Amino acid sequence: MGIQVPSDQDYNNNVIEKLAEQKAIDDWLPITSSRNAKWWYSAFHNVTAMVGAGVLSLPYAMSGLGWGPGVVILVLSWIITLYTLWQMVEMHEMIPGKRFDRYHELGQYAFGEKLGLYIVVPQQLICEVGVCIVYMVTGGKSLKKFHDLVCPDCKNIRLTFFIMIFASVHFILSHLPNFNSISGISLAAAVMSLSYSTISWTAAAHKGVQEDVQYGYKATTTAGTVFNFFSALGDVAFAYAGHNVVLEIQATIPSTPEKPSKGPMWRGVVVAYIVVALCYFPVALIGYAMYGNSVEDNILISLNRPVWLIALANMFVVVHVVGSYQIFAMPVFDMIETLLVRKLHFKPSSMLRFVVRNLYVVATMFVAITFPFFGGLLGFFGGFAFAPTTYFLPCIMWLAIYKPRKFSLSWWTNWTCIFLGGLLIVISPIGGLRHIIMQAKDYKFYS
């Protein structure tokens, strides 16, 4: 009996079938399903991703850093992260006809198929899942603060229930299919972030410098001062954490050889960074100037009057972190759904999406309820995970791909960012972890 050799026609049919199957999956996955975003989508997605609850902890970070180092670190972080964001926008389409739609795809191109995955995916997941957990805590705390301000005589309700109320919104919103479908929520979130940032620094300025204000370091021991400094570095790193979703945002912008996506994307990034500066610098500097080292780890908790304004600001925070949670959850949904559909060969379906996304919301809610240490969480996640993906991983990729001449300006710039980011990843988680341990001593689970 002769062996049947597949004909060219059969081979072509197989290839066409495979390509059609791949296209169907791409059209279903959240990151690649819609490519009709405008440049201003990039602006408000980036504002929503970056100007998170981290801005409210900046006066507290300043109390750990002190005036001189604090101002230098804030400005340096703004410059370095804008530079690394520009690198990522440029690298998105460095190969004509190919787009690196996900952070790990760029990592695989720079470091190799397997190594790229091992380097990027764990860090990106820690960042995105970490942000979602921190925002669950922030949303719950802001709802509780709103309730306590509006109804001071009401019965005290535990933070756990407010986190659950906040999570309930995400059981609905998490089923929006892709980035473009959450653009309305993202725009509202971006407006809210500018609003509550403005309220927090104007209310602080209106209250004026507090009596007996002190700008020296809060800790009485050298070890305490050093650990607080480390933790504050993590808070600043957390505040500049939008890079984890930048390639995924750029993936939603249409691109042609004549008009690549980097043009509109960069325009959006510049607008976003101007908004970031308008939010971060006044909140950090005025908040610290008014309260000194007695400022809370969330500036809005330090401000109690006028009641209506602070209550409103807390609701703005809730709306903003609803949008931010969705921005950071979308790439996680994409990773999980890609794994299930491409590797484990599940059928793309609404039911699969329903189960995956609800389980994710439940998981982040459970961790948030169990460990609601806002300040310590920022410091820990900020240094441990955000420093690499924001401060120096883009620089390492740039050096690996473009290979700039040794000792040229590009070479020096990238190595400086890598050195500073490396310091950050080593020292800030230590401070954050100590902060969590200090708070955990008196903490009762699910109280």
Short mmCIF file of C-alpha atoms in Angstrom, two decimals:
data_model
loop_
_atom_site.label_atom_id
_atom_site.label_comp_id
_atom_site.label_asym_id
_atom_site.label_seq_id
_atom_site.Cartn_x
_atom_site.Cartn_y
_atom_site.Cartn_z
CA MET A 1 0.00 0.00 0.00
CA GLY A 2 1.53 3.36 -1.03
CA ILE A 3 2.06 6.25 1.40
CA GLN A 4 -0.18 9.20 0.65
CA VAL A 5 1.83 12.38 0.19
CA PRO A 6 -0.17 15.51 0.99
CA SER A 7 -0.62 17.67 -2.08
CA ASP A 8 0.30 21.35 -2.31
CA GLN A 9 -3.42 22.09 -2.30
CA ASP A 10 -3.89 20.25 1.04
CA TYR A 11 -0.90 22.07 2.49
CA ASN A 12 -2.24 25.47 1.37
CA ASN A 13 -5.67 24.65 2.79
CA ASN A 14 -4.09 23.75 6.15
CA VAL A 15 -2.12 27.01 6.22
CA ILE A 16 -5.24 29.03 5.35
CA GLU A 17 -7.22 27.22 8.05
CA LYS A 18 -4.49 27.84 10.64
CA LEU A 19 -4.27 31.55 9.74
CA ALA A 20 -8.07 31.91 9.90
CA GLU A 21 -8.07 30.22 13.33
CA GLN A 22 -5.27 32.52 14.56
CA LYS A 23 -7.16 35.59 13.26
CA ALA A 24 -10.36 34.46 14.99
CA ILE A 25 -8.45 34.11 18.28
CA ASP A 26 -6.76 37.54 17.82
CA ASP A 27 -10.18 39.09 17.13
CA TRP A 28 -11.45 37.59 20.41
CA LEU A 29 -8.51 38.38 22.74
CA PRO A 30 -8.80 41.71 24.63
CA ILE A 31 -5.56 43.37 23.43
CA THR A 32 -5.76 42.63 19.69
CA SER A 33 -9.52 42.64 19.10
CA SER A 34 -9.88 46.37 18.43
CA ARG A 35 -7.43 48.69 16.66
CA ASN A 36 -9.39 51.88 16.03
CA ALA A 37 -8.31 54.06 19.01
CA LYS A 38 -7.51 57.76 18.55
CA TRP A 39 -4.46 59.54 20.02
CA TRP A 40 -6.51 60.98 22.89
CA TYR A 41 -7.42 57.42 23.98
CA SER A 42 -3.68 57.01 24.62
CA ALA A 43 -3.72 60.23 26.71
CA PHE A 44 -6.49 59.28 29.10
CA HIS A 45 -5.57 55.56 29.28
CA ASN A 46 -2.04 56.60 30.30
CA VAL A 47 -3.33 59.15 32.84
CA THR A 48 -5.67 56.52 34.31
CA ALA A 49 -2.86 53.94 34.44
CA MET A 50 -0.33 56.30 35.99
CA VAL A 51 -2.12 58.87 38.18
CA GLY A 52 -3.46 56.25 40.53
CA ALA A 53 -3.97 56.21 44.24
CA GLY A 54 -0.18 56.46 44.45
CA VAL A 55 -0.45 60.25 44.08
CA LEU A 56 -2.24 60.45 47.46
CA SER A 57 0.73 58.82 49.20
CA LEU A 58 3.31 61.25 47.76
CA PRO A 59 3.18 63.75 50.71
CA TYR A 60 3.74 60.75 53.01
CA ALA A 61 6.64 59.63 50.79
CA MET A 62 8.07 63.16 51.08
CA SER A 63 7.95 62.82 54.89
CA GLY A 64 10.16 59.75 54.57
CA LEU A 65 12.53 61.33 52.03
CA GLY A 66 12.82 64.90 53.34
CA TRP A 67 12.75 68.12 51.27
CA GLY A 68 16.03 67.86 49.33
CA PRO A 69 16.08 64.16 48.38
CA GLY A 70 12.28 64.17 47.96
CA VAL A 71 12.19 66.91 45.30
CA VAL A 72 15.19 65.42 43.46
CA ILE A 73 13.68 61.89 43.42
CA LEU A 74 10.25 63.16 42.26
CA VAL A 75 11.72 65.16 39.35
CA LEU A 76 14.25 62.43 38.41
CA SER A 77 11.49 59.79 38.39
CA TRP A 78 9.36 61.97 36.09
CA ILE A 79 12.25 62.41 33.62
CA ILE A 80 13.47 58.77 33.71
CA THR A 81 10.01 57.24 33.31
CA LEU A 82 9.13 59.61 30.44
CA TYR A 83 12.37 58.52 28.72
CA THR A 84 11.70 54.77 29.23
CA LEU A 85 8.10 55.25 28.07
CA TRP A 86 9.40 56.90 24.88
CA GLN A 87 11.67 53.86 24.35
CA MET A 88 8.71 51.48 24.61
CA VAL A 89 6.62 53.54 22.17
CA GLU A 90 9.54 53.47 19.69
CA MET A 91 10.14 49.71 20.10
CA HIS A 92 6.46 48.81 19.54
CA GLU A 93 6.96 48.77 15.75
CA MET A 94 10.73 48.70 15.27
CA ILE A 95 10.36 45.85 12.73
CA PRO A 96 8.34 47.00 9.68
CA GLY A 97 5.07 45.07 9.41
CA LYS A 98 5.28 43.59 12.93
CA ARG A 99 3.80 44.94 16.17
CA PHE A 100 4.84 44.00 19.70
CA ASP A 101 1.36 44.25 21.19
CA ARG A 102 2.32 42.91 24.62
CA TYR A 103 5.20 43.63 26.98
CA HIS A 104 6.30 39.98 27.01
CA GLU A 105 6.38 39.83 23.17
CA LEU A 106 8.95 42.65 23.20
CA GLY A 107 10.82 40.81 25.97
CA GLN A 108 10.88 37.63 23.86
CA TYR A 109 12.31 39.55 20.90
CA ALA A 110 15.02 41.14 23.08
CA PHE A 111 16.00 38.13 25.23
CA GLY A 112 14.80 35.06 23.31
CA GLU A 113 11.52 33.08 23.26
CA LYS A 114 11.81 31.39 26.67
CA LEU A 115 14.05 33.78 28.62
CA GLY A 116 11.92 36.77 27.53
CA LEU A 117 8.82 35.11 28.98
CA TYR A 118 10.57 34.21 32.25
CA ILE A 119 11.94 37.76 32.68
CA VAL A 120 8.87 39.81 31.75
CA VAL A 121 5.72 37.81 32.58
CA PRO A 122 6.31 37.30 36.36
CA GLN A 123 7.20 40.98 36.83
CA GLN A 124 4.31 42.22 34.73
CA LEU A 125 1.87 39.95 36.56
CA ILE A 126 3.16 41.05 39.99
CA CYS A 127 2.68 44.68 38.90
CA GLU A 128 -0.77 44.33 37.41
CA VAL A 129 -2.20 41.97 40.01
CA GLY A 130 -0.48 44.02 42.76
CA VAL A 131 -2.12 47.22 41.49
CA CYS A 132 -5.52 45.55 41.35
CA ILE A 133 -5.15 44.40 44.98
CA VAL A 134 -3.95 47.83 46.17
CA TYR A 135 -6.85 49.49 44.29
CA MET A 136 -9.33 47.13 45.94
CA VAL A 137 -7.98 48.36 49.31
CA THR A 138 -8.00 52.00 48.14
CA GLY A 139 -11.55 51.77 46.78
CA GLY A 140 -12.77 50.20 50.02
CA LYS A 141 -10.95 52.73 52.23
CA SER A 142 -12.26 55.68 50.19
CA LEU A 143 -15.84 54.34 50.34
CA LYS A 144 -15.49 53.91 54.12
CA LYS A 145 -14.06 57.42 54.49
CA PHE A 146 -16.99 58.80 52.43
CA HIS A 147 -19.50 56.93 54.61
CA ASP A 148 -17.86 58.11 57.85
CA LEU A 149 -17.77 61.74 56.69
CA VAL A 150 -21.34 61.87 55.37
CA CYS A 151 -22.83 59.94 58.30
CA PRO A 152 -20.62 60.43 61.40
CA ASP A 153 -23.35 59.14 63.77
CA CYS A 154 -24.02 55.94 61.78
CA LYS A 155 -22.98 52.53 63.03
CA ASN A 156 -19.35 51.70 62.24
CA ILE A 157 -19.09 49.34 59.26
CA ARG A 158 -15.99 47.22 58.80
CA LEU A 159 -13.56 47.95 55.94
CA THR A 160 -14.10 44.36 54.70
CA PHE A 161 -17.66 45.18 53.62
CA PHE A 162 -16.62 48.33 51.78
CA ILE A 163 -13.97 46.37 49.84
CA MET A 164 -16.72 43.87 48.92
CA ILE A 165 -19.00 46.71 47.75
CA PHE A 166 -16.16 48.10 45.62
CA ALA A 167 -15.47 44.62 44.18
CA SER A 168 -19.13 44.13 43.23
CA VAL A 169 -18.78 46.84 40.52
CA HIS A 170 -16.00 44.82 38.88
CA PHE A 171 -18.12 41.70 38.59
CA ILE A 172 -20.02 43.72 35.96
CA LEU A 173 -17.30 45.91 34.37
CA SER A 174 -14.80 43.05 33.99
CA HIS A 175 -16.95 41.59 31.22
CA LEU A 176 -16.29 44.49 28.85
CA PRO A 177 -14.30 42.77 26.08
CA ASN A 178 -11.30 45.05 25.35
CA PHE A 179 -9.44 48.33 25.95
CA ASN A 180 -11.58 50.38 23.59
CA SER A 181 -14.77 49.21 25.31
CA ILE A 182 -13.52 50.66 28.62
CA SER A 183 -12.47 54.00 27.08
CA GLY A 184 -15.49 55.83 28.59
CA ILE A 185 -14.68 54.50 32.07
CA SER A 186 -11.01 55.37 31.53
CA LEU A 187 -11.86 58.96 30.49
CA ALA A 188 -14.05 59.40 33.60
CA ALA A 189 -11.21 57.97 35.72
CA ALA A 190 -8.64 60.36 34.18
CA VAL A 191 -10.90 63.38 34.88
CA MET A 192 -11.44 62.15 38.45
CA SER A 193 -7.69 61.75 39.07
CA LEU A 194 -7.07 65.37 38.07
CA SER A 195 -10.07 66.44 40.18
CA TYR A 196 -9.16 64.68 43.44
CA SER A 197 -5.48 65.63 43.07
CA THR A 198 -6.53 69.29 42.71
CA ILE A 199 -8.94 69.03 45.65
CA SER A 200 -6.29 67.42 47.89
CA TRP A 201 -3.62 70.12 47.32
CA THR A 202 -6.03 73.09 47.27
CA ALA A 203 -7.76 71.89 50.47
CA ALA A 204 -4.35 71.39 52.11
CA ALA A 205 -3.22 74.87 51.00
CA HIS A 206 -6.51 76.37 52.26
CA LYS A 207 -6.00 74.80 55.71
CA GLY A 208 -2.54 76.34 55.80
CA VAL A 209 0.55 75.17 57.62
CA GLN A 210 -0.48 73.16 60.69
CA GLU A 211 0.55 74.11 64.23
CA ASP A 212 3.80 72.53 65.46
CA VAL A 213 4.55 71.26 61.92
CA GLN A 214 7.84 69.37 61.72
CA TYR A 215 9.84 68.51 58.61
CA GLY A 216 12.47 66.33 60.27
CA TYR A 217 12.35 62.56 59.87
CA LYS A 218 9.52 60.96 61.87
CA ALA A 219 11.45 57.92 63.12
CA THR A 220 13.40 58.34 66.35
CA THR A 221 16.07 55.75 65.45
CA THR A 222 18.55 55.72 62.56
CA ALA A 223 17.29 52.29 61.46
CA GLY A 224 13.69 53.55 61.41
CA THR A 225 14.67 56.60 59.35
CA VAL A 226 16.57 54.45 56.82
CA PHE A 227 13.72 51.94 56.48
CA ASN A 228 11.17 54.75 56.05
CA PHE A 229 13.39 56.28 53.35
CA PHE A 230 13.51 52.92 51.53
CA SER A 231 9.73 52.52 51.76
CA ALA A 232 9.17 56.07 50.49
CA LEU A 233 11.25 55.26 47.39
CA GLY A 234 8.82 52.39 46.71
CA ASP A 235 5.85 54.78 47.06
CA VAL A 236 7.39 57.04 44.39
CA ALA A 237 8.10 54.03 42.11
CA PHE A 238 4.48 52.91 42.52
CA ALA A 239 3.25 56.38 41.52
CA TYR A 240 5.03 56.10 38.14
CA ALA A 241 3.72 52.66 37.26
CA GLY A 242 1.96 53.05 33.91
CA HIS A 243 4.56 51.25 31.75
CA ASN A 244 3.12 47.81 32.38
CA VAL A 245 0.21 48.51 30.06
CA VAL A 246 1.76 50.94 27.55
CA LEU A 247 2.37 48.46 24.68
CA GLU A 248 -1.11 47.03 25.21
CA ILE A 249 -2.58 50.56 24.96
CA GLN A 250 -0.54 51.25 21.79
CA ALA A 251 -1.84 47.98 20.31
CA THR A 252 -5.32 49.54 20.11
CA ILE A 253 -4.12 52.37 17.81
CA PRO A 254 -4.31 51.72 14.03
CA SER A 255 -0.99 51.64 12.15
CA THR A 256 0.18 51.82 8.51
CA PRO A 257 3.74 52.14 7.07
CA GLU A 258 2.98 55.81 6.26
CA LYS A 259 1.33 56.52 9.64
CA PRO A 260 2.80 54.26 12.35
CA SER A 261 1.06 54.10 15.72
CA LYS A 262 4.01 55.68 17.54
CA GLY A 263 3.00 59.19 16.33
CA PRO A 264 -0.47 59.37 17.94
CA MET A 265 0.70 57.24 20.89
CA TRP A 266 3.55 59.64 21.73
CA ARG A 267 1.24 62.66 21.42
CA GLY A 268 -1.07 61.03 23.98
CA VAL A 269 1.87 60.18 26.27
CA VAL A 270 3.12 63.82 26.27
CA VAL A 271 -0.36 65.09 27.22
CA ALA A 272 -0.58 62.40 29.91
CA TYR A 273 2.80 63.36 31.39
CA ILE A 274 1.83 67.05 31.56
CA VAL A 275 -1.29 65.96 33.53
CA VAL A 276 0.94 63.73 35.70
CA ALA A 277 3.15 66.73 36.57
CA LEU A 278 0.07 68.88 37.34
CA CYS A 279 -1.18 66.17 39.71
CA TYR A 280 2.00 64.90 41.36
CA PHE A 281 4.15 67.94 42.13
CA PRO A 282 1.49 70.16 43.82
CA VAL A 283 0.05 67.23 45.86
CA ALA A 284 3.48 66.05 47.04
CA LEU A 285 5.01 69.46 47.81
CA ILE A 286 1.99 71.36 49.17
CA GLY A 287 0.72 68.32 51.15
CA TYR A 288 4.12 67.91 52.82
CA ALA A 289 4.56 71.68 53.34
CA MET A 290 1.24 71.91 55.22
CA TYR A 291 1.42 68.76 57.35
CA GLY A 292 5.11 67.91 57.58
CA ASN A 293 5.91 64.45 58.89
CA SER A 294 2.48 64.05 60.57
CA VAL A 295 0.78 63.53 57.17
CA GLU A 296 -1.17 60.25 56.73
CA ASP A 297 -0.21 57.66 54.09
CA ASN A 298 -3.27 58.88 52.15
CA ILE A 299 -3.44 62.72 52.16
CA LEU A 300 -7.26 62.70 52.04
CA ILE A 301 -7.35 60.98 55.44
CA SER A 302 -5.41 63.96 56.91
CA LEU A 303 -7.97 66.38 55.45
CA ASN A 304 -11.30 66.32 57.29
CA ARG A 305 -12.72 69.72 56.43
CA PRO A 306 -14.67 71.04 54.58
CA VAL A 307 -16.56 67.74 54.97
CA TRP A 308 -18.50 67.96 51.68
CA LEU A 309 -15.33 68.60 49.65
CA ILE A 310 -13.32 65.76 51.19
CA ALA A 311 -16.30 63.40 50.85
CA LEU A 312 -16.54 64.38 47.18
CA ALA A 313 -12.78 63.84 46.69
CA ASN A 314 -13.08 60.34 48.18
CA MET A 315 -15.87 59.49 45.73
CA PHE A 316 -13.67 60.79 42.90
CA VAL A 317 -10.96 58.40 44.12
CA VAL A 318 -13.48 55.52 44.03
CA VAL A 319 -14.49 56.32 40.41
CA HIS A 320 -10.84 56.66 39.42
CA VAL A 321 -9.68 53.38 40.92
CA VAL A 322 -12.65 51.62 39.29
CA GLY A 323 -11.19 52.72 35.92
CA SER A 324 -7.58 52.01 36.93
CA TYR A 325 -8.46 48.50 38.11
CA GLN A 326 -9.94 47.77 34.67
CA ILE A 327 -6.90 49.20 32.82
CA PHE A 328 -4.51 46.97 34.80
CA ALA A 329 -6.80 43.92 34.79
CA MET A 330 -7.23 43.88 30.99
CA PRO A 331 -3.66 42.65 30.18
CA VAL A 332 -4.04 39.99 32.93
CA PHE A 333 -7.30 38.82 31.33
CA ASP A 334 -5.47 38.76 27.99
CA MET A 335 -2.64 36.60 29.41
CA ILE A 336 -5.00 34.10 31.08
CA GLU A 337 -7.33 33.90 28.06
CA THR A 338 -4.36 33.52 25.66
CA LEU A 339 -2.99 30.66 27.76
CA LEU A 340 -6.38 28.89 27.91
CA VAL A 341 -7.22 29.32 24.23
CA ARG A 342 -3.80 28.97 22.56
CA LYS A 343 -1.98 26.52 24.82
CA LEU A 344 -4.77 24.54 26.49
CA HIS A 345 -7.07 24.73 23.41
CA PHE A 346 -10.22 25.92 25.18
CA LYS A 347 -12.87 27.25 22.82
CA PRO A 348 -13.10 31.09 22.88
CA SER A 349 -16.50 31.73 24.45
CA SER A 350 -18.47 34.09 26.66
CA MET A 351 -18.67 31.39 29.34
CA LEU A 352 -14.86 31.02 29.48
CA ARG A 353 -14.52 34.79 29.83
CA PHE A 354 -17.26 34.90 32.50
CA VAL A 355 -15.53 32.27 34.67
CA VAL A 356 -11.96 33.61 34.24
CA ARG A 357 -12.78 37.23 34.98
CA ASN A 358 -15.10 36.58 37.93
CA LEU A 359 -12.49 34.30 39.54
CA TYR A 360 -9.86 37.04 39.11
CA VAL A 361 -12.07 39.67 40.80
CA VAL A 362 -12.78 37.24 43.67
CA ALA A 363 -9.05 36.49 44.12
CA THR A 364 -7.98 40.17 44.22
CA MET A 365 -10.87 41.00 46.58
CA PHE A 366 -9.91 38.17 48.95
CA VAL A 367 -6.24 39.26 49.15
CA ALA A 368 -7.26 42.92 49.62
CA ILE A 369 -9.61 42.02 52.50
CA THR A 370 -6.90 39.87 54.10
CA PHE A 371 -4.02 42.39 53.84
CA PRO A 372 -5.35 45.97 53.72
CA PHE A 373 -2.01 47.69 54.55
CA PHE A 374 -2.18 50.55 52.06
CA GLY A 375 1.14 52.34 52.68
CA GLY A 376 3.23 49.20 53.10
CA LEU A 377 1.69 47.56 50.05
CA LEU A 378 2.66 50.59 47.92
CA GLY A 379 6.25 50.51 49.16
CA PHE A 380 6.60 46.77 48.75
CA PHE A 381 5.05 46.38 45.30
CA GLY A 382 6.55 49.69 44.14
CA GLY A 383 10.13 48.59 44.58
CA PHE A 384 9.78 44.88 44.03
CA ALA A 385 7.95 44.93 40.74
CA PHE A 386 7.43 48.43 39.33
CA ALA A 387 11.08 49.51 39.41
CA PRO A 388 12.20 46.89 36.84
CA THR A 389 9.31 47.24 34.37
CA THR A 390 9.22 51.05 34.62
CA TYR A 391 12.76 52.26 35.37
CA PHE A 392 15.20 49.89 33.70
CA LEU A 393 13.78 46.90 31.77
CA PRO A 394 13.04 49.13 28.71
CA CYS A 395 16.67 50.34 28.89
CA ILE A 396 18.04 46.76 28.97
CA MET A 397 15.85 45.88 25.95
CA TRP A 398 17.04 49.01 24.13
CA LEU A 399 20.70 48.07 24.73
CA ALA A 400 20.05 44.44 23.67
CA ILE A 401 18.21 45.38 20.46
CA TYR A 402 19.81 48.62 19.22
CA LYS A 403 23.32 48.04 20.69
CA PRO A 404 24.32 51.76 20.96
CA ARG A 405 28.03 52.54 20.73
CA LYS A 406 29.93 52.09 24.01
CA PHE A 407 30.22 55.33 26.02
CA SER A 408 27.85 57.19 23.66
CA LEU A 409 25.09 59.40 25.16
CA SER A 410 22.47 56.66 24.64
CA TRP A 411 24.77 54.07 26.28
CA TRP A 412 25.41 56.28 29.34
CA THR A 413 21.74 57.29 29.69
CA ASN A 414 20.53 53.70 29.65
CA TRP A 415 23.17 52.42 32.07
CA THR A 416 22.43 55.30 34.49
CA CYS A 417 18.71 54.39 34.47
CA ILE A 418 19.61 50.69 34.98
CA PHE A 419 21.87 51.56 37.94
CA LEU A 420 19.25 53.79 39.64
CA GLY A 421 16.45 51.28 38.97
CA GLY A 422 18.63 48.47 40.31
CA LEU A 423 19.17 50.39 43.57
CA LEU A 424 15.42 50.92 43.82
CA ILE A 425 14.55 47.23 43.37
CA VAL A 426 17.00 46.23 46.13
CA ILE A 427 16.19 48.77 48.85
CA SER A 428 12.53 49.82 48.61
CA PRO A 429 10.88 46.38 49.18
CA ILE A 430 12.87 46.13 52.45
CA GLY A 431 11.23 49.34 53.71
CA GLY A 432 7.78 48.30 52.45
CA LEU A 433 8.00 44.87 54.08
CA ARG A 434 9.05 46.40 57.42
CA HIS A 435 6.12 48.86 57.16
CA ILE A 436 3.69 45.94 56.62
CA ILE A 437 5.19 44.02 59.59
CA MET A 438 4.90 47.11 61.85
CA GLN A 439 1.23 47.60 60.89
CA ALA A 440 0.47 43.88 61.08
CA LYS A 441 1.52 43.65 64.74
CA ASP A 442 -1.76 45.22 65.90
CA TYR A 443 -3.90 43.96 63.00
CA LYS A 444 -6.75 41.49 63.42
CA PHE A 445 -7.74 39.57 60.29
CA TYR A 446 -11.10 40.57 58.72
CA SER A 447 -11.71 43.16 61.43
#
